[in-house]
PDB file of C-alpha atoms in Angstrom:
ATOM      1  CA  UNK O1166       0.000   0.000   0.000  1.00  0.00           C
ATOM      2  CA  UNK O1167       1.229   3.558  -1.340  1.00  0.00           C
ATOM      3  CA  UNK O1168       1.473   5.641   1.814  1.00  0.00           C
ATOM      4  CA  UNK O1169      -0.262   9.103   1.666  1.00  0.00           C
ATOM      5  CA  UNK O1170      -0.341  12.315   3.551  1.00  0.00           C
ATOM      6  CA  UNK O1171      -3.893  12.658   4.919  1.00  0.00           C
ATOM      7  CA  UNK O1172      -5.919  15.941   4.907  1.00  0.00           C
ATOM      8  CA  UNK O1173      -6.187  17.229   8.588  1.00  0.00           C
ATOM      9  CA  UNK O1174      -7.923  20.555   9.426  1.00  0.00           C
ATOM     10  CA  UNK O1175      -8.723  22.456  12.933  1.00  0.00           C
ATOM     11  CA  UNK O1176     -10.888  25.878  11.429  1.00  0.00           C
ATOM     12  CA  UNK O1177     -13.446  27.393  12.262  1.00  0.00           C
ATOM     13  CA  UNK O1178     -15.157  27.603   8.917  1.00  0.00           C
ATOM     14  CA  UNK O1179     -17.892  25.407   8.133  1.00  0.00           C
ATOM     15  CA  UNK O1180     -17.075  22.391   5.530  1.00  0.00           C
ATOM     16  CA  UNK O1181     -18.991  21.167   2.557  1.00  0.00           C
ATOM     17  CA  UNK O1182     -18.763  17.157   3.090  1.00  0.00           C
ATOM     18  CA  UNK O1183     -19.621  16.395  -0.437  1.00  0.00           C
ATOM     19  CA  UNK O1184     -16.551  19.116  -1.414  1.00  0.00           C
ATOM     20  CA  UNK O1185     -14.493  16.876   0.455  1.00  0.00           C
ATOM     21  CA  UNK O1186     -15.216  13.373  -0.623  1.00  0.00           C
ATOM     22  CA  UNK O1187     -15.391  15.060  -4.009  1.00  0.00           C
ATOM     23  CA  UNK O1188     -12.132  16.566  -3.729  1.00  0.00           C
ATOM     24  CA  UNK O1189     -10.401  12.799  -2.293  1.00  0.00           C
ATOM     25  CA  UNK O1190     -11.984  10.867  -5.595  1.00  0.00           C
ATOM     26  CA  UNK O1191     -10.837  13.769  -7.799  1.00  0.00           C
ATOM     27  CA  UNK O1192      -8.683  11.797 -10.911  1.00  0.00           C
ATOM     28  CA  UNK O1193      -8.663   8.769  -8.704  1.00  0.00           C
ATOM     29  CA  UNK O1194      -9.525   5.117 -10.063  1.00  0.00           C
ATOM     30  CA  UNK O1195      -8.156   2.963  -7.483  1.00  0.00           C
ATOM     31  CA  UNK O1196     -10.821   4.020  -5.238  1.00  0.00           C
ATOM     32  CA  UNK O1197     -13.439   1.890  -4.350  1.00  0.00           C
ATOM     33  CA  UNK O1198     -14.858   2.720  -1.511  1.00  0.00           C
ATOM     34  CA  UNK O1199     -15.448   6.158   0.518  1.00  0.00           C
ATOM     35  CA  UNK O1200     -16.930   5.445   3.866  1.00  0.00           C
ATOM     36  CA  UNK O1201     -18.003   9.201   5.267  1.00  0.00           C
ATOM     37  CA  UNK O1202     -19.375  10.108   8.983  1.00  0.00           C
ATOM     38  CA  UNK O1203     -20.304  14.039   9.634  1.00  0.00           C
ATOM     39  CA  UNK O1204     -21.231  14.855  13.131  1.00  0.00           C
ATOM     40  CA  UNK O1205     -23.633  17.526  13.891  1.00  0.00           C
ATOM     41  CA  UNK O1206     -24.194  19.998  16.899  1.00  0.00           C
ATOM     42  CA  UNK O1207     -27.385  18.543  18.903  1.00  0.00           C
ATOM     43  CA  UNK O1208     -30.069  20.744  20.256  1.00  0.00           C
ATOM     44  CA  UNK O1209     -30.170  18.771  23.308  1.00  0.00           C
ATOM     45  CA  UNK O1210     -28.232  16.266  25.648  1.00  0.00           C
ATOM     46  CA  UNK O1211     -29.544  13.457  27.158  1.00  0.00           C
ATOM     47  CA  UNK O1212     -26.284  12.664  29.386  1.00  0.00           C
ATOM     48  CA  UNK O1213     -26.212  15.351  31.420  1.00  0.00           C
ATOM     49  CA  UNK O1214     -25.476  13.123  34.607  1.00  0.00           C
ATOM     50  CA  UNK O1215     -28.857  13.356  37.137  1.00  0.00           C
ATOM     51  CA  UNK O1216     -30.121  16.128  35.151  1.00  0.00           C
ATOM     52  CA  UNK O1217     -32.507  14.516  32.690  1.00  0.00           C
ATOM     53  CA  UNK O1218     -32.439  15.913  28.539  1.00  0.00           C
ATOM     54  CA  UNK O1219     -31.043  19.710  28.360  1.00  0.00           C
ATOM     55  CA  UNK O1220     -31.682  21.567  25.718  1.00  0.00           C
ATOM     56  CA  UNK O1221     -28.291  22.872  23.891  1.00  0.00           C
ATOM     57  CA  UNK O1222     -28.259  26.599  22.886  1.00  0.00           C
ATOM     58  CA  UNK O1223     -25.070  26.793  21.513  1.00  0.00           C
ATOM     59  CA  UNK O1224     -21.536  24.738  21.797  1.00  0.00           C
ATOM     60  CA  UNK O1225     -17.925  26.093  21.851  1.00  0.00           C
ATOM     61  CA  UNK O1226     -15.208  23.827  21.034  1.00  0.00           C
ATOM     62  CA  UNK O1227     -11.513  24.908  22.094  1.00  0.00           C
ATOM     63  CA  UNK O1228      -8.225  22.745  20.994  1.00  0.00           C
ATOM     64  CA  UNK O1229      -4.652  22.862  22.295  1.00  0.00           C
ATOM     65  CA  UNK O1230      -3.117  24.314  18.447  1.00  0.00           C
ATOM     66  CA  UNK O1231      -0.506  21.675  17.171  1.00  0.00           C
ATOM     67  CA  UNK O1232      -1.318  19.433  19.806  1.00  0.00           C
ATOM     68  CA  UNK O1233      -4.571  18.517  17.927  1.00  0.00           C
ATOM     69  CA  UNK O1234      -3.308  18.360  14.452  1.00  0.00           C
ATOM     70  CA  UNK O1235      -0.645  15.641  16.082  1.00  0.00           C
ATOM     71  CA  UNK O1236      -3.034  13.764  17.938  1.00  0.00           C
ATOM     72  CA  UNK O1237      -4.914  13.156  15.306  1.00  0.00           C
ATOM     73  CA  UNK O1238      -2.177  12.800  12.376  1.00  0.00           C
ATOM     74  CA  UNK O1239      -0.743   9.788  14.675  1.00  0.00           C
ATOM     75  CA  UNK O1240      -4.598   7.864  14.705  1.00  0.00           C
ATOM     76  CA  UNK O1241      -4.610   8.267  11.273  1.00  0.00           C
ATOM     77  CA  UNK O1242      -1.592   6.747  11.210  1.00  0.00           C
ATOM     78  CA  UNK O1243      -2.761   4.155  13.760  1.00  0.00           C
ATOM     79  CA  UNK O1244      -5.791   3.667  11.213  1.00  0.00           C
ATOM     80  CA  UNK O1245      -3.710   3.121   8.011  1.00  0.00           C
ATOM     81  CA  UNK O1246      -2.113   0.356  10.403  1.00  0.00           C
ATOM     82  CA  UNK O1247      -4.712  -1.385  11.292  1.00  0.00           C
ATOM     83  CA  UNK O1248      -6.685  -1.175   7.293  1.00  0.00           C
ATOM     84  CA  UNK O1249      -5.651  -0.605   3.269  1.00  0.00           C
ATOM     85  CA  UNK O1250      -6.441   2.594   3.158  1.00  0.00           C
ATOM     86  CA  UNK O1251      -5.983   5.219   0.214  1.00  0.00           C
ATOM     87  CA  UNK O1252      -7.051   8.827   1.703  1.00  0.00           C
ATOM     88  CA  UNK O1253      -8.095  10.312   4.900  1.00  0.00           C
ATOM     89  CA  UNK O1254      -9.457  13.638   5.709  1.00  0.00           C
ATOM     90  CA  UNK O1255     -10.462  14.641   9.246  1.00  0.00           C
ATOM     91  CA  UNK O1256     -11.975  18.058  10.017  1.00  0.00           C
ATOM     92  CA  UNK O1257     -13.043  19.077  12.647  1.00  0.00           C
ATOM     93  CA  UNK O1258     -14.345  22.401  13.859  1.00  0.00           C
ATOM     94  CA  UNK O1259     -13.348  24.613  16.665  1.00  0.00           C
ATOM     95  CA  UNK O1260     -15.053  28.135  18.452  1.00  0.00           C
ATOM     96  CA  UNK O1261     -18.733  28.493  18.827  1.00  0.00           C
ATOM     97  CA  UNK O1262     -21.169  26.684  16.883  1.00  0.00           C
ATOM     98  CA  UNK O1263     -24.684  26.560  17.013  1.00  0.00           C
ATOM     99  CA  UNK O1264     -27.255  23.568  16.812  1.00  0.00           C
ATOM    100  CA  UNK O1265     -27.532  21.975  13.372  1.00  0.00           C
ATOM    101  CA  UNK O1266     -23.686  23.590  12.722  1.00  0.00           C
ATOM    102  CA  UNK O1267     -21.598  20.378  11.346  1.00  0.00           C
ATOM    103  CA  UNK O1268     -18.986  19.737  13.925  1.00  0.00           C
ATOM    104  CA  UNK O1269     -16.768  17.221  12.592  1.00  0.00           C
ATOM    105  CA  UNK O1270     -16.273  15.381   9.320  1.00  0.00           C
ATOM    106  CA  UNK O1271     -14.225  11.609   8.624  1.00  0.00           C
ATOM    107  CA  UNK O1272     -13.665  10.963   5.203  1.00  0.00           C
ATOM    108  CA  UNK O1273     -11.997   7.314   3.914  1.00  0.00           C
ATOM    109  CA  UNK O1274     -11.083   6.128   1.144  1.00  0.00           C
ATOM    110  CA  UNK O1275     -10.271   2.489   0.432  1.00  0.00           C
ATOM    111  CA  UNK O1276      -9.705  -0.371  -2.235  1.00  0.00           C
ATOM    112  CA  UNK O1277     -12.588  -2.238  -0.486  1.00  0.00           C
ATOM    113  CA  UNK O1278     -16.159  -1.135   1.340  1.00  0.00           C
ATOM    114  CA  UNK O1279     -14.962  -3.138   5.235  1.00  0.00           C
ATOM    115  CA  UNK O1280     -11.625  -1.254   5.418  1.00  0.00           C
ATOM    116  CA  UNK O1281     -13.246   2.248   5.239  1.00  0.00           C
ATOM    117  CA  UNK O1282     -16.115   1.221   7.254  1.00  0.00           C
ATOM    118  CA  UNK O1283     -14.236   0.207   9.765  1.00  0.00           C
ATOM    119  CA  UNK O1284     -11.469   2.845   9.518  1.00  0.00           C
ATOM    120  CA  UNK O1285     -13.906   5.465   9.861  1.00  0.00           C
ATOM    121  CA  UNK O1286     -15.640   4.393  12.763  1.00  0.00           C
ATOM    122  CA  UNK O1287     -11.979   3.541  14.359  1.00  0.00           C
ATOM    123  CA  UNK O1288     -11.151   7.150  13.469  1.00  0.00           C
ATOM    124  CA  UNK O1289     -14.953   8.895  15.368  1.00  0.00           C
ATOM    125  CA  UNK O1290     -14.250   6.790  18.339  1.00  0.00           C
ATOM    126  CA  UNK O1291     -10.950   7.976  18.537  1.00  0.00           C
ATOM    127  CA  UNK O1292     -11.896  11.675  18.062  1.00  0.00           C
ATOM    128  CA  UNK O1293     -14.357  11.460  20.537  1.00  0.00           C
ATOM    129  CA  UNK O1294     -12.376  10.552  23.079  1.00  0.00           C
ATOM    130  CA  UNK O1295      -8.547  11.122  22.102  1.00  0.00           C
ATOM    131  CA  UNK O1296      -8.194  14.193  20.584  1.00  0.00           C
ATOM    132  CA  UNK O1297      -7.161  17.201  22.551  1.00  0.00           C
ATOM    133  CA  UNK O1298     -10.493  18.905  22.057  1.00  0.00           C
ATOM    134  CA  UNK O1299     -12.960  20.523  25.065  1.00  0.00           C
ATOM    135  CA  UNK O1300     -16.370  21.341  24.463  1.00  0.00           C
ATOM    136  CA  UNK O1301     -18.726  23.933  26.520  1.00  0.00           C
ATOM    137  CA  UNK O1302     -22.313  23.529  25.854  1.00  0.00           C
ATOM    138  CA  UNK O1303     -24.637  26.138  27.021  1.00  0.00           C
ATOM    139  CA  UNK O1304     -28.128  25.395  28.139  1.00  0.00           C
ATOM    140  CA  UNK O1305     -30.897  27.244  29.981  1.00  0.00           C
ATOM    141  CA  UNK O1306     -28.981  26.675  33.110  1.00  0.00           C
ATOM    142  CA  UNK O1307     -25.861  28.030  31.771  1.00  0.00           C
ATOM    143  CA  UNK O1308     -22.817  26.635  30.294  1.00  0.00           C
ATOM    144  CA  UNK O1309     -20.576  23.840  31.244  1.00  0.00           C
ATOM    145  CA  UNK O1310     -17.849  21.942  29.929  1.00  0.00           C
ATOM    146  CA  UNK O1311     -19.079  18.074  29.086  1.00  0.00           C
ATOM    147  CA  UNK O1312     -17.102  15.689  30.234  1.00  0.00           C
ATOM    148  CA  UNK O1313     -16.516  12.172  27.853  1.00  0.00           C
ATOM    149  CA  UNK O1314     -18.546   9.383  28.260  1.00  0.00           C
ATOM    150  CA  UNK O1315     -18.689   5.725  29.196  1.00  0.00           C
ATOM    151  CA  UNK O1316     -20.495   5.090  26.478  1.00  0.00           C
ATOM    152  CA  UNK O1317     -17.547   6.432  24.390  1.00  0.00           C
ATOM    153  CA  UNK O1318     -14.680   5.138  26.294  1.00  0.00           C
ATOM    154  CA  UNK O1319     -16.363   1.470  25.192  1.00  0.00           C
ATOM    155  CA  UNK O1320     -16.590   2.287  21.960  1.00  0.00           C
ATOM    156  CA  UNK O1321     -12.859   3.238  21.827  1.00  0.00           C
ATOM    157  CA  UNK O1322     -12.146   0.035  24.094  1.00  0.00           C
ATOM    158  CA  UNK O1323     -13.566  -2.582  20.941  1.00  0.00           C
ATOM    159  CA  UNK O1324     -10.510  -1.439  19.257  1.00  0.00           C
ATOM    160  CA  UNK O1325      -7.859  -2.715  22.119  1.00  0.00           C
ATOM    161  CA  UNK O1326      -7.459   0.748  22.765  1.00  0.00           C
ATOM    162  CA  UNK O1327      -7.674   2.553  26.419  1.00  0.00           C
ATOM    163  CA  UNK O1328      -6.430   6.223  27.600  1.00  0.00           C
ATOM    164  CA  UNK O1329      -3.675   4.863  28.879  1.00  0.00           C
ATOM    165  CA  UNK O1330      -1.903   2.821  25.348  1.00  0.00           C
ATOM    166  CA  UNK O1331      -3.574   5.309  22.751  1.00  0.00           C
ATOM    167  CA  UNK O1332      -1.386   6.523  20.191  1.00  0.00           C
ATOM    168  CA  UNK O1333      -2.368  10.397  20.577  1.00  0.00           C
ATOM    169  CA  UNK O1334       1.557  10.615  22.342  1.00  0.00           C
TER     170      UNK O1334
END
């Protein structure tokens, strides 16, 4: 496998995901499969511990600046590992959003439909809880950073990963 440089952005700008899976397939004919996942800022959240569902007014997302862009350039890596892959792009957004903002996008590109399945869900769960990112969500009872969840740590954990061995070093 051909190793690539992947497309990593931190901005603040809002992203067009067809644009990007457009732009990854553009002159290519080894590609056959894109897998794509674009997360979206909620108008609520349900896992506000004890607190029942709050509704979400707006979200601010800060990052540590090169920090990030490493963090994430060495799951990538970690991904390209693990699967065949052909392209990456990760975006993700940072400052305040608002609800129905896109947040985040993972883009794959593979020979074969399982490798960038799987690749881009390895990527999300990493994101969500690897990357040096902090999120503040403010709801009618003011804002508050959110902390990760179990839920999430699991999801990480089905890939033999834990905070402690991830490769965000």
């Amino acid at each position: 496998m051909t190793a690539f440089t992947p497309t990593i952005r931190i901005q603040n700008e809002c992203f067009d995901a067809g644009e990007e899976m457009r732009r990854m397939r553009s002159g290519r004919t080894d590609i056959g499969a894109v897998a794509c996942f674009e997360g979206v800022c909620r108008d609520h959240n349900a896992a506000l511990a004890g607190q029942g569902e709050q509704a979400v007014q707006a979200l601010e997302l800060e990052h540590y600046p090169g920090m990030t862009e490493h963090s994430i350039a060495h799951m990538v890596q970690e991904a390209q590992q693990r699967w065949p892959l052909q392209a990456t792009t990760v975006i993700h957004r940072v400052g305040a959003l608002q609800p129905g903002d896109p947040i985040v996008l993972v883009v794959v590109a593979s020979a074969h439909r399982h490798a960038a399945f799987e690749a881009c869900a390895f990527l999300m769960d990493y994101l969500k809880t690897q990357a040096p990112f902090w999120k503040k969500e403010t709801t009618p009872d003011g804002a508050h950073w959110v902390d990760a969840r179990e839920a999430d740590d699991a999801a990480l954990a089905r890939w033999g990963i834990t905070a402690s061995n991830s490769a965000a070093g």
